mmCIF file of C-alpha atoms in Angstrom:
data_model
loop_
_atom_site.group_PDB
_atom_site.id
_atom_site.type_symbol
_atom_site.label_atom_id
_atom_site.label_comp_id
_atom_site.label_asym_id
_atom_site.label_seq_id
_atom_site.Cartn_x
_atom_site.Cartn_y
_atom_site.Cartn_z
ATOM 1 C CA UNK A 83 -32.433 -70.634 -103.419
ATOM 2 C CA UNK A 84 -30.531 -68.739 -101.755
ATOM 3 C CA UNK A 85 -31.351 -69.089 -98.276
ATOM 4 C CA UNK A 86 -32.172 -64.994 -96.225
ATOM 5 C CA UNK A 87 -33.611 -65.507 -93.528
ATOM 6 C CA UNK A 88 -31.976 -61.841 -92.230
ATOM 7 C CA UNK A 89 -31.959 -59.021 -93.298
ATOM 8 C CA UNK A 90 -28.067 -58.752 -92.554
ATOM 9 C CA UNK A 91 -27.464 -62.171 -94.515
ATOM 10 C CA UNK A 92 -29.336 -61.044 -97.340
ATOM 11 C CA UNK A 93 -27.082 -57.635 -97.420
ATOM 12 C CA UNK A 94 -23.795 -60.771 -96.988
ATOM 13 C CA UNK A 95 -24.890 -63.030 -99.915
ATOM 14 C CA UNK A 96 -26.068 -59.622 -102.690
ATOM 15 C CA UNK A 97 -22.403 -58.469 -101.743
ATOM 16 C CA UNK A 98 -21.270 -61.807 -102.306
ATOM 17 C CA UNK A 99 -22.719 -62.504 -105.222
ATOM 18 C CA UNK A 100 -21.944 -59.181 -106.733
ATOM 19 C CA UNK A 101 -18.372 -59.177 -105.940
ATOM 20 C CA UNK A 102 -18.101 -62.577 -107.463
ATOM 21 C CA UNK A 103 -19.968 -61.696 -111.188
ATOM 22 C CA UNK A 104 -22.270 -65.094 -110.072
ATOM 23 C CA UNK A 105 -26.050 -63.275 -111.809
ATOM 24 C CA UNK A 106 -27.544 -66.202 -111.151
ATOM 25 C CA UNK A 107 -27.243 -66.156 -107.354
ATOM 26 C CA UNK A 108 -27.620 -62.560 -107.742
ATOM 27 C CA UNK A 109 -30.733 -62.654 -109.882
ATOM 28 C CA UNK A 110 -32.283 -64.844 -106.762
ATOM 29 C CA UNK A 111 -32.152 -62.421 -105.227
ATOM 30 C CA UNK A 112 -34.954 -59.937 -107.056
ATOM 31 C CA UNK A 113 -38.334 -61.217 -107.159
ATOM 32 C CA UNK A 114 -39.113 -62.157 -110.263
ATOM 33 C CA UNK A 115 -40.990 -58.900 -111.742
ATOM 34 C CA UNK A 116 -38.458 -56.700 -109.204
ATOM 35 C CA UNK A 117 -37.605 -52.772 -110.691
ATOM 36 C CA UNK A 118 -33.534 -51.305 -110.801
ATOM 37 C CA UNK A 119 -33.710 -47.519 -111.481
ATOM 38 C CA UNK A 120 -29.387 -47.907 -111.907
ATOM 39 C CA UNK A 121 -27.182 -45.567 -113.054
ATOM 40 C CA UNK A 122 -28.485 -45.676 -116.112
ATOM 41 C CA UNK A 123 -31.554 -43.667 -117.288
ATOM 42 C CA UNK A 124 -33.924 -46.953 -118.829
ATOM 43 C CA UNK A 125 -36.102 -48.776 -115.789
ATOM 44 C CA UNK A 126 -35.464 -52.410 -115.630
ATOM 45 C CA UNK A 127 -38.337 -53.746 -115.056
ATOM 46 C CA UNK A 128 -37.975 -57.946 -113.972
ATOM 47 C CA UNK A 129 -34.848 -60.287 -113.526
ATOM 48 C CA UNK A 130 -33.719 -60.765 -117.374
ATOM 49 C CA UNK A 131 -33.683 -56.711 -117.700
ATOM 50 C CA UNK A 132 -31.817 -56.291 -114.173
ATOM 51 C CA UNK A 133 -29.317 -59.609 -115.129
ATOM 52 C CA UNK A 134 -28.758 -58.053 -118.690
ATOM 53 C CA UNK A 135 -28.058 -54.489 -116.763
ATOM 54 C CA UNK A 136 -25.459 -55.750 -113.862
ATOM 55 C CA UNK A 137 -23.780 -58.587 -116.797
ATOM 56 C CA UNK A 138 -22.869 -55.083 -118.995
ATOM 57 C CA UNK A 139 -20.520 -54.096 -116.058
ATOM 58 C CA UNK A 140 -16.964 -54.385 -116.073
ATOM 59 C CA UNK A 141 -15.267 -57.249 -114.266
ATOM 60 C CA UNK A 142 -13.035 -54.574 -112.343
ATOM 61 C CA UNK A 143 -16.141 -53.010 -110.556
ATOM 62 C CA UNK A 144 -16.543 -54.695 -107.575
ATOM 63 C CA UNK A 145 -18.134 -53.233 -103.616
ATOM 64 C CA UNK A 146 -15.743 -52.600 -101.527
ATOM 65 C CA UNK A 147 -17.607 -50.765 -98.156
ATOM 66 C CA UNK A 148 -21.158 -51.708 -97.876
ATOM 67 C CA UNK A 149 -22.291 -51.288 -94.542
ATOM 68 C CA UNK A 150 -25.713 -52.114 -93.339
ATOM 69 C CA UNK A 151 -28.150 -49.603 -93.903
ATOM 70 C CA UNK A 152 -30.964 -48.254 -92.419
ATOM 71 C CA UNK A 153 -34.275 -50.287 -92.104
ATOM 72 C CA UNK A 154 -37.121 -49.497 -91.113
ATOM 73 C CA UNK A 155 -40.248 -52.221 -91.626
ATOM 74 C CA UNK A 156 -42.768 -50.815 -92.737
ATOM 75 C CA UNK A 157 -44.908 -54.786 -92.207
ATOM 76 C CA UNK A 158 -43.350 -57.834 -90.890
ATOM 77 C CA UNK A 159 -42.226 -58.990 -94.391
ATOM 78 C CA UNK A 160 -42.427 -55.321 -95.604
ATOM 79 C CA UNK A 161 -38.318 -53.301 -95.283
ATOM 80 C CA UNK A 162 -36.838 -50.011 -96.814
ATOM 81 C CA UNK A 163 -33.145 -49.585 -96.880
ATOM 82 C CA UNK A 164 -31.037 -46.881 -97.195
ATOM 83 C CA UNK A 165 -27.466 -46.295 -97.119
ATOM 84 C CA UNK A 166 -24.144 -45.894 -99.180
ATOM 85 C CA UNK A 167 -22.180 -48.403 -100.850
ATOM 86 C CA UNK A 168 -18.768 -47.727 -101.614
ATOM 87 C CA UNK A 169 -18.109 -49.659 -104.991
ATOM 88 C CA UNK A 170 -15.091 -49.366 -106.769
ATOM 89 C CA UNK A 171 -13.685 -50.040 -110.444
ATOM 90 C CA UNK A 172 -10.493 -51.246 -110.367
ATOM 91 C CA UNK A 173 -8.850 -48.672 -108.403
ATOM 92 C CA UNK A 174 -11.189 -45.894 -109.060
ATOM 93 C CA UNK A 175 -14.222 -44.958 -106.084
ATOM 94 C CA UNK A 176 -17.443 -45.401 -107.170
ATOM 95 C CA UNK A 177 -20.169 -44.196 -104.163
ATOM 96 C CA UNK A 178 -23.544 -44.466 -104.655
ATOM 97 C CA UNK A 179 -26.358 -44.040 -102.599
ATOM 98 C CA UNK A 180 -28.938 -47.061 -102.398
ATOM 99 C CA UNK A 181 -32.076 -47.679 -102.093
ATOM 100 C CA UNK A 182 -34.354 -51.293 -101.486
ATOM 101 C CA UNK A 183 -37.621 -52.522 -101.225
ATOM 102 C CA UNK A 184 -37.138 -55.844 -99.413
ATOM 103 C CA UNK A 185 -39.819 -58.293 -99.539
ATOM 104 C CA UNK A 186 -40.376 -62.114 -96.571
ATOM 105 C CA UNK A 187 -41.404 -64.766 -99.115
ATOM 106 C CA UNK A 188 -41.605 -68.601 -98.046
ATOM 107 C CA UNK A 189 -39.359 -66.440 -95.151
ATOM 108 C CA UNK A 190 -36.183 -65.241 -97.315
ATOM 109 C CA UNK A 191 -35.709 -61.636 -98.234
ATOM 110 C CA UNK A 192 -36.382 -60.484 -102.064
ATOM 111 C CA UNK A 193 -35.209 -57.180 -103.466
ATOM 112 C CA UNK A 194 -38.908 -55.604 -104.881
ATOM 113 C CA UNK A 195 -37.305 -52.266 -105.992
ATOM 114 C CA UNK A 196 -33.404 -51.010 -106.028
ATOM 115 C CA UNK A 197 -32.439 -47.828 -106.837
ATOM 116 C CA UNK A 198 -28.672 -46.709 -107.223
ATOM 117 C CA UNK A 199 -27.468 -43.179 -107.530
ATOM 118 C CA UNK A 200 -24.378 -42.501 -107.420
ATOM 119 C CA UNK A 201 -22.621 -39.550 -104.253
ATOM 120 C CA UNK A 202 -21.793 -36.381 -105.071
ATOM 121 C CA UNK A 203 -18.474 -35.397 -104.524
ATOM 122 C CA UNK A 204 -18.291 -33.324 -101.328
#
């Protein structure tokens, strides 16, 4: 089980697992009943659906930059984050907005709800 005692460590592990296309490590960072509203219309509910969603991305898709998002603590073990992520597919930039609802269980942060949407070009 991935140790994520701080949101900063959690973010670093999420980026690392995403960029390595390591679905096992990536899915450890989501609660079993997590939800994901990604770049498709269908809501992904549960780790199996979220795993399937991420398994369909291209081999060149990676995080270029994910600065520490804004974090709002709703309770000692519940946080909401909002930030901008610079994904890329090869050399093609893919700017996104990402929000997470994070829950701390047994001292480790996990995603309960994840939303990502493409940013509009300015």
